[in-house]
mmCIF file of C-alpha atoms and ligand atoms in Angstrom:
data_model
loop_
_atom_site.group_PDB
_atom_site.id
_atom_site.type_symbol
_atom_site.label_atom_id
_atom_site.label_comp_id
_atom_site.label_asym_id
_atom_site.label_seq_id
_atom_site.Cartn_x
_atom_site.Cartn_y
_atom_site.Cartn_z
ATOM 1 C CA UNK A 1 -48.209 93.459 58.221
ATOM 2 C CA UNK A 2 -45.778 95.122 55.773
ATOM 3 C CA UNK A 3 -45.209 92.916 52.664
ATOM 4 C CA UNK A 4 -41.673 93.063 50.986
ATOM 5 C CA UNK A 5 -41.896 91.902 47.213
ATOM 6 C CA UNK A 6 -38.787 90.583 46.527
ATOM 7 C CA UNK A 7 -36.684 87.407 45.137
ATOM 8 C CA UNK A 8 -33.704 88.308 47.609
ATOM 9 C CA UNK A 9 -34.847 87.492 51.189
ATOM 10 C CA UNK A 10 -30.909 89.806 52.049
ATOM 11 C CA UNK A 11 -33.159 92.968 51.264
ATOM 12 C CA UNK A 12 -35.586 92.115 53.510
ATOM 13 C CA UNK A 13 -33.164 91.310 56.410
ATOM 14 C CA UNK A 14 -32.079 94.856 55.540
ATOM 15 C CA UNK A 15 -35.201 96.289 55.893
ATOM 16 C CA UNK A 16 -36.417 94.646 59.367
ATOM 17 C CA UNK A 17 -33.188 96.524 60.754
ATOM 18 C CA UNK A 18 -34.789 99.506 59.551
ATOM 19 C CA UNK A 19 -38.598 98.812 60.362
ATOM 20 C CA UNK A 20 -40.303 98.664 63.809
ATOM 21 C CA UNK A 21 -43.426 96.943 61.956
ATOM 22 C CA UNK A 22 -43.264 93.119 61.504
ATOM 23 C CA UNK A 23 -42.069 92.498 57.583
ATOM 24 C CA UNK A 24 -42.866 89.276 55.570
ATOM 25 C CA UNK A 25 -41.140 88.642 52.022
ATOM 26 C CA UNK A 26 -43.440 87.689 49.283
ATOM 27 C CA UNK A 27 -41.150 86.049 46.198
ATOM 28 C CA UNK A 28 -43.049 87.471 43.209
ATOM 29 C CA UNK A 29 -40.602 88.417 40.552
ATOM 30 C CA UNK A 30 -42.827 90.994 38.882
ATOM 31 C CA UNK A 31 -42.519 92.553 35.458
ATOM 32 C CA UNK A 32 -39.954 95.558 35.208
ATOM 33 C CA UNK A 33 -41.078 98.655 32.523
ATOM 34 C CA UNK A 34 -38.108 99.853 31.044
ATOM 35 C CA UNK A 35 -37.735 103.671 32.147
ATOM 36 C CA UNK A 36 -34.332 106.293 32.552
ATOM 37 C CA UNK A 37 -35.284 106.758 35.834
ATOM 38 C CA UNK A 38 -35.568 104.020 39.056
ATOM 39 C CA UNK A 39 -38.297 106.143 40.415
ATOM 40 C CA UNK A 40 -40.667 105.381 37.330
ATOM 41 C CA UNK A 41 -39.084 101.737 37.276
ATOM 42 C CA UNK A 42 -39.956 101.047 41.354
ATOM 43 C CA UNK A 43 -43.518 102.885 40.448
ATOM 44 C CA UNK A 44 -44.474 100.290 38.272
ATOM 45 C CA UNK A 45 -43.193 97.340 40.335
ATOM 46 C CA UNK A 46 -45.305 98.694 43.234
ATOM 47 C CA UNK A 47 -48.610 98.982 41.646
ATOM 48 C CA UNK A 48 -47.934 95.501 39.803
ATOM 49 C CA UNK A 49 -47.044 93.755 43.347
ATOM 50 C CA UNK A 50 -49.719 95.718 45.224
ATOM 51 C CA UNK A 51 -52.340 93.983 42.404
ATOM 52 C CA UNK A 52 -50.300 90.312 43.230
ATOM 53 C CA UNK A 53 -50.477 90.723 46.819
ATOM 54 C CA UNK A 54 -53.285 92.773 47.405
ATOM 55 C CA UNK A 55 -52.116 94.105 50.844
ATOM 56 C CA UNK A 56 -49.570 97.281 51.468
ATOM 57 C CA UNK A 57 -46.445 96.163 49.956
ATOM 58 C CA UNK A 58 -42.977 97.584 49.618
ATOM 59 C CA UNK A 59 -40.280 97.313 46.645
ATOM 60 C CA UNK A 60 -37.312 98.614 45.874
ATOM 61 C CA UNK A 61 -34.655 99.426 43.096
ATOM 62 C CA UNK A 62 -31.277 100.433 42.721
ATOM 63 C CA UNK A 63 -28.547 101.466 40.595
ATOM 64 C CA UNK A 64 -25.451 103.477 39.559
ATOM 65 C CA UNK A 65 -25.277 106.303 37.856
ATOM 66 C CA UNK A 66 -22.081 108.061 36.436
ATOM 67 C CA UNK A 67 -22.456 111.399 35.431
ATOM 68 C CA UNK A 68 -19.728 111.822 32.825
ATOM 69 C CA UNK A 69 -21.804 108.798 31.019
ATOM 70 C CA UNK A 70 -24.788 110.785 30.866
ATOM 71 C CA UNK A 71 -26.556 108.541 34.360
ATOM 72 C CA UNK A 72 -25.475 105.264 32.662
ATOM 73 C CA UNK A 73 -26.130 102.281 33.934
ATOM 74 C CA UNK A 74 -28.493 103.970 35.728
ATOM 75 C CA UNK A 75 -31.885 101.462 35.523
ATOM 76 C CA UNK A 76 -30.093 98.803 33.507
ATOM 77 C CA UNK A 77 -27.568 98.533 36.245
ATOM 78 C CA UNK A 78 -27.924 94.658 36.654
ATOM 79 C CA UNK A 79 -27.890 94.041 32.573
ATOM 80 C CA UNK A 80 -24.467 96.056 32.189
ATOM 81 C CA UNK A 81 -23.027 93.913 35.172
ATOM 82 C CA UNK A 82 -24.289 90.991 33.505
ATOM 83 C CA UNK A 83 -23.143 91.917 29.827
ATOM 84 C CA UNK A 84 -20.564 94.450 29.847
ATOM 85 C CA UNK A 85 -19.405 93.486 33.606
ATOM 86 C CA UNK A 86 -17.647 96.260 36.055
ATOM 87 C CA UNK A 87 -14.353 96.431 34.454
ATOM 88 C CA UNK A 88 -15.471 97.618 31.262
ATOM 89 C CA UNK A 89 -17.633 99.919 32.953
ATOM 90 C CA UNK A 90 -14.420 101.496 34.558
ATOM 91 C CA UNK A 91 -12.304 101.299 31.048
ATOM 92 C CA UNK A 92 -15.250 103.617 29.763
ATOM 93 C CA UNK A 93 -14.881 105.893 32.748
ATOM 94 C CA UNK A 94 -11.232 106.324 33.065
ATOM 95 C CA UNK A 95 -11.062 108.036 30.039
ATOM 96 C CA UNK A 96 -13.245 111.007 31.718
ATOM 97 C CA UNK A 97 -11.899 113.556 33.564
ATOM 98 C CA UNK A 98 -15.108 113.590 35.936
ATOM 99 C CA UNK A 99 -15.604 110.196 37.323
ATOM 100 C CA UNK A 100 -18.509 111.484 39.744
ATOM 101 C CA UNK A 101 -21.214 108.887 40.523
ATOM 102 C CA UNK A 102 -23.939 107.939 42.465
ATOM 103 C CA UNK A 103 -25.313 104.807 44.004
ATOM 104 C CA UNK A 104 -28.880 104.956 44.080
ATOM 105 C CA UNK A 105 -31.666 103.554 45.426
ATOM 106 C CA UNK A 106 -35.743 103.294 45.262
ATOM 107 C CA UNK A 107 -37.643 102.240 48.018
ATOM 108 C CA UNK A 108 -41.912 102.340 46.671
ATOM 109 C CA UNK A 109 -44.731 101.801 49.065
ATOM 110 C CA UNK A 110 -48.026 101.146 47.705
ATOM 111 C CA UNK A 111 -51.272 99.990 50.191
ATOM 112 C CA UNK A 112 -53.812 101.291 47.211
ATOM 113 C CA UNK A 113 -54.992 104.667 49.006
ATOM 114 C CA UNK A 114 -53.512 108.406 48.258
ATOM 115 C CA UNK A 115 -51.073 109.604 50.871
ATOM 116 C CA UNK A 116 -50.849 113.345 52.812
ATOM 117 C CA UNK A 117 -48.619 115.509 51.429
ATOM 118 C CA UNK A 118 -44.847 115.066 52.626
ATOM 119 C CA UNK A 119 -42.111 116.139 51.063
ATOM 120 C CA UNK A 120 -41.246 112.471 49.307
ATOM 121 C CA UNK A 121 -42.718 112.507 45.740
ATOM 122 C CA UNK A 122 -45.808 110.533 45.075
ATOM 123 C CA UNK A 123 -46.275 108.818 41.185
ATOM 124 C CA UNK A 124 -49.930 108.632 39.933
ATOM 125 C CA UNK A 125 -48.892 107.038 36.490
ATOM 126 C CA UNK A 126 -49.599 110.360 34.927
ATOM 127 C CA UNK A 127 -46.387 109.702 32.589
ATOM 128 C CA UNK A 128 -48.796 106.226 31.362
ATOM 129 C CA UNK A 129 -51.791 107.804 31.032
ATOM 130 C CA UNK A 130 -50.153 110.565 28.884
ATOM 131 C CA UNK A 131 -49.004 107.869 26.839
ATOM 132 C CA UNK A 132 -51.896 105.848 26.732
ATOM 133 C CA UNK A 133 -53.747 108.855 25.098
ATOM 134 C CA UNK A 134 -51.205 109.208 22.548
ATOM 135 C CA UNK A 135 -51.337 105.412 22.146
ATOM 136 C CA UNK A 136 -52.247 104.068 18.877
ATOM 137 C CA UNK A 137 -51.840 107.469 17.463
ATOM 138 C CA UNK A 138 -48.269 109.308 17.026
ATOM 139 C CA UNK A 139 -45.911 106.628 19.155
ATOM 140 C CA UNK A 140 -43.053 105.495 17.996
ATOM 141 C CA UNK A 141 -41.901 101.793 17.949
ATOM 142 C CA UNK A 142 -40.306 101.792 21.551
ATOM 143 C CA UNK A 143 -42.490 103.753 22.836
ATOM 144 C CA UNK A 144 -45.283 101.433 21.677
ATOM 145 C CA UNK A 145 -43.624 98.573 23.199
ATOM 146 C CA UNK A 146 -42.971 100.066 26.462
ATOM 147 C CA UNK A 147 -46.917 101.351 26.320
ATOM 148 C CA UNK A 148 -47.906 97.929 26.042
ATOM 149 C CA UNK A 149 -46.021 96.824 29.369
ATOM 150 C CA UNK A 150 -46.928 99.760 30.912
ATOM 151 C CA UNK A 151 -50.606 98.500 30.170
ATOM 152 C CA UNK A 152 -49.978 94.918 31.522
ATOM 153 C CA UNK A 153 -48.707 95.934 34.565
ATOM 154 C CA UNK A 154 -50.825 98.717 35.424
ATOM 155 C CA UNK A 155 -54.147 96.503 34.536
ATOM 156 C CA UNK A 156 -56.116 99.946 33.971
ATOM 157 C CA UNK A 157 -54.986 100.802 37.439
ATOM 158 C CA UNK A 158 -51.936 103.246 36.510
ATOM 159 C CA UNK A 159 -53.120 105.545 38.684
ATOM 160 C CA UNK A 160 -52.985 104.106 41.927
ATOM 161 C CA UNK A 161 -50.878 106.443 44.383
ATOM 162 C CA UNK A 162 -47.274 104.801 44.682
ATOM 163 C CA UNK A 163 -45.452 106.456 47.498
ATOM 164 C CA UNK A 164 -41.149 106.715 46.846
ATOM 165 C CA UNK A 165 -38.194 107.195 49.226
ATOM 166 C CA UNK A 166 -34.566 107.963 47.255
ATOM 167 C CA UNK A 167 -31.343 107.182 48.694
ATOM 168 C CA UNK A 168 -28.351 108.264 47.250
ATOM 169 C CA UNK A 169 -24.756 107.752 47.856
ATOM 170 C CA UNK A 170 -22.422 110.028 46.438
ATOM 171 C CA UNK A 171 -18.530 108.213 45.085
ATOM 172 C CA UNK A 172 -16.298 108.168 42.506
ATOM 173 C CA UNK A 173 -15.668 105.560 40.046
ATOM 174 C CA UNK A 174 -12.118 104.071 40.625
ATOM 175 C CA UNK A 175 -9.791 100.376 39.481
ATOM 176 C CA UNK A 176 -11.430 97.992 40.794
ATOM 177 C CA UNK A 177 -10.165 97.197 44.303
ATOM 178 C CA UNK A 178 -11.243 94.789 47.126
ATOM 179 C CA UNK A 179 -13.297 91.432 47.830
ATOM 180 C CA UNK A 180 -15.951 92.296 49.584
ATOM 181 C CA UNK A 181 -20.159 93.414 48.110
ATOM 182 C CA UNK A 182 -21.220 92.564 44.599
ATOM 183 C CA UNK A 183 -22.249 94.463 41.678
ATOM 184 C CA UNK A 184 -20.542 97.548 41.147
ATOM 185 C CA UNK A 185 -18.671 97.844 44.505
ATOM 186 C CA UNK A 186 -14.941 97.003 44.127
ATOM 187 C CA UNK A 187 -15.520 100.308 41.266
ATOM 188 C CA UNK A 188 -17.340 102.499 43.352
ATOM 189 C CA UNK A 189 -15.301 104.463 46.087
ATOM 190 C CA UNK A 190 -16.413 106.246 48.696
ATOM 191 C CA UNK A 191 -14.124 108.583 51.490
ATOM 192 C CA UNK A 192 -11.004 106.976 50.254
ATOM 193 C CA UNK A 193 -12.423 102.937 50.127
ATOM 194 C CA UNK A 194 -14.667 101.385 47.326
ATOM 195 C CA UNK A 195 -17.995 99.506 48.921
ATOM 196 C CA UNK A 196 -15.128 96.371 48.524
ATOM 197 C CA UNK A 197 -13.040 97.496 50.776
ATOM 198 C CA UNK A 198 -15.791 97.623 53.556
ATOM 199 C CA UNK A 199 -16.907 94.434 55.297
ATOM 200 C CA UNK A 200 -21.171 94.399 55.137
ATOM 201 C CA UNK A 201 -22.239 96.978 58.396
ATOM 202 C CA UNK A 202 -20.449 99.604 57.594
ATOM 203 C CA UNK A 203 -21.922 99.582 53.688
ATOM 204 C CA UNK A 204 -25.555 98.747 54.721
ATOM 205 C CA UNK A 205 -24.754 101.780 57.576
ATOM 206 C CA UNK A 206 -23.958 104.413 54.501
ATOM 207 C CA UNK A 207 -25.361 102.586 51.750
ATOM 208 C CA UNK A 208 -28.346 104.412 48.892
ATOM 209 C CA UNK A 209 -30.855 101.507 50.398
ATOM 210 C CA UNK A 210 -30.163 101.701 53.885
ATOM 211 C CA UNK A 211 -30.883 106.048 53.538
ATOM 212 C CA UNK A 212 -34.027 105.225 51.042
ATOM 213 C CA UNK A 213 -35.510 102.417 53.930
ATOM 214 C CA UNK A 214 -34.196 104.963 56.794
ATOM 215 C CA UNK A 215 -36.298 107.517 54.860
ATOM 216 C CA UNK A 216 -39.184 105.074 54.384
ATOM 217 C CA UNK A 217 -39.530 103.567 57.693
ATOM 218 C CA UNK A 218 -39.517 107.420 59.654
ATOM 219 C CA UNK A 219 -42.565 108.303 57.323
ATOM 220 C CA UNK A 220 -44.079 104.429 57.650
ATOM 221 C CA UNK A 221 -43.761 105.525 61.652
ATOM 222 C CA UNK A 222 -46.204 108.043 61.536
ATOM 223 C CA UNK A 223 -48.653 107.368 59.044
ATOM 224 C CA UNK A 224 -52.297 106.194 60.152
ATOM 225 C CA UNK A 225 -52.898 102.599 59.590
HETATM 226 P P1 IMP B 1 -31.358 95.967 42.547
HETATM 227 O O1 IMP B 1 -32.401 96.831 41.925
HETATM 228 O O2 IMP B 1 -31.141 96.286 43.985
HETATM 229 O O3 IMP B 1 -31.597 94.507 42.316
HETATM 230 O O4 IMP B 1 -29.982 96.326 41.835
HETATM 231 C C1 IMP B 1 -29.832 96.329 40.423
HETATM 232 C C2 IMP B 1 -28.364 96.323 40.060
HETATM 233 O O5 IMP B 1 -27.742 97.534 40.490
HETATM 234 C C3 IMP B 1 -27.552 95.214 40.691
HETATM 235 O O6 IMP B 1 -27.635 94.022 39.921
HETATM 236 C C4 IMP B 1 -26.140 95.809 40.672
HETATM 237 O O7 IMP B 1 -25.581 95.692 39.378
HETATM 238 C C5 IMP B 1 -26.409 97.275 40.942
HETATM 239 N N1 IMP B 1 -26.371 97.564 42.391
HETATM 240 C C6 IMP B 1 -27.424 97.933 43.170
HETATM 241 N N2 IMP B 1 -27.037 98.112 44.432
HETATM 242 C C7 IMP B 1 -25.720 97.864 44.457
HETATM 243 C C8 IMP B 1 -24.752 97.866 45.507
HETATM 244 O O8 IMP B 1 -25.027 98.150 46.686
HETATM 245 N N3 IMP B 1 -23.497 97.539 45.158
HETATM 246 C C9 IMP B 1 -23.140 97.213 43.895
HETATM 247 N N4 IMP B 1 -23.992 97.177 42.882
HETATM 248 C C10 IMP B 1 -25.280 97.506 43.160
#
């Protein structure tokens, strides 16, 4: 059985449409590292639900990034909704002549063993343990904070194999328009609609998670269990 650590149980409807394998949802709101990336982000949330649940577990992470703004939101997607909300986000972007960007999503498998070599990135934690030897000694102030989280969540086990699956969408930020999605969608267009203007299939059937699970559950297929 394939556990799903999540607080939404709409992620893991997503996923069984994905997924030939039975999926249960465990509601275990883990701690998030702060990281640029969603890969390093969905890394840690792995290896901290894999140590909750302690059976092969799934978890994901998304976000948009807008390259005139250097990636941003990027991982702090949900805080810049929250604080900023999406039509600031398009004020800033209007003003740029390239108004590329990029849903994106993380999809992390962890069951506590190494995996074969595919052609989907694995993270050992090397970036922690990098930092943990440098810990104590030349860090900086952020960087100490984040290398104490890093050190809660891993538990001394930042090296456990965390298997990831990227989806990405490629759009262009635009006015807001439609009523449809959450989040960032009535910004983010895609072939002449924003992710507002769609009703929920056709998004989930082009969407970054929908490609990152699609990617995941091929690979979960044909791996021996
Ligand atoms: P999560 O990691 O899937 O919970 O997403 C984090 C944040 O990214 C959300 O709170 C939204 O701000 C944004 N986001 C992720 N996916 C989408 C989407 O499909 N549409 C709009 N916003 C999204």
């Amino acid at each position: 059985m394939l556990t799903f650590v999540t607080t939404n149980p709409g992620k893991v409807h997503e996923a069984e449409e994905y997924l030939d394998d039975p999926i249960q949802q465990l509601d275990f709101d883990y701690p998030e590292v702060q990281a640029d990336d969603l890969a390093t982000v969905a890394a840690h949330g792995a290896r901290a639900a894999y140590r909750h649940a302690g059976e092969p577990v799934i978890v994901d992470d998304s976000g948009l990034t807008i390259d005139a703004l250097g990636g941003f939101p990027g991982p702090y997607s949900s805080y810049v909704e929250d604080r900023l909300g999406i039509e600031r986000v398009w004020e800033l972007t209007k003003q740029e002549d390239d108004r590329s960007a990029a849903f994106r999503g993380v999809v992390a498998y962890c069951d506590g063993e190494d995996f074969a070599a595919t052609p989907e990135p694995v993270d050992r934690g090397e970036a922690d343990e990098s930092r943990s030897e440098r810990r104590g000694q030349d860090l900086g102030a952020d960087e100490r904070a984040s290398a104490t989280i890093d050190a809660q969540v891993a538990g001394g086990d930042g090296t456990i194999p965390v298997k990831l699956f990227e989806g990405v969408v490629p759009g262009e930020i635009v006015a807001p328009r439609g009523d449809g999605g959450f989040g960032f969608d009535p910004i983010f267009e895609y072939d002449g609609r924003t992710f507002a203007e769609m009703d929920t299939d056709e998004k989930n059937a082009i969407s970054h998670r929908g490609r990152a699970l699609a990617k995941f559950a091929e690979w979960f297929a044909n791996i021996e269990r």
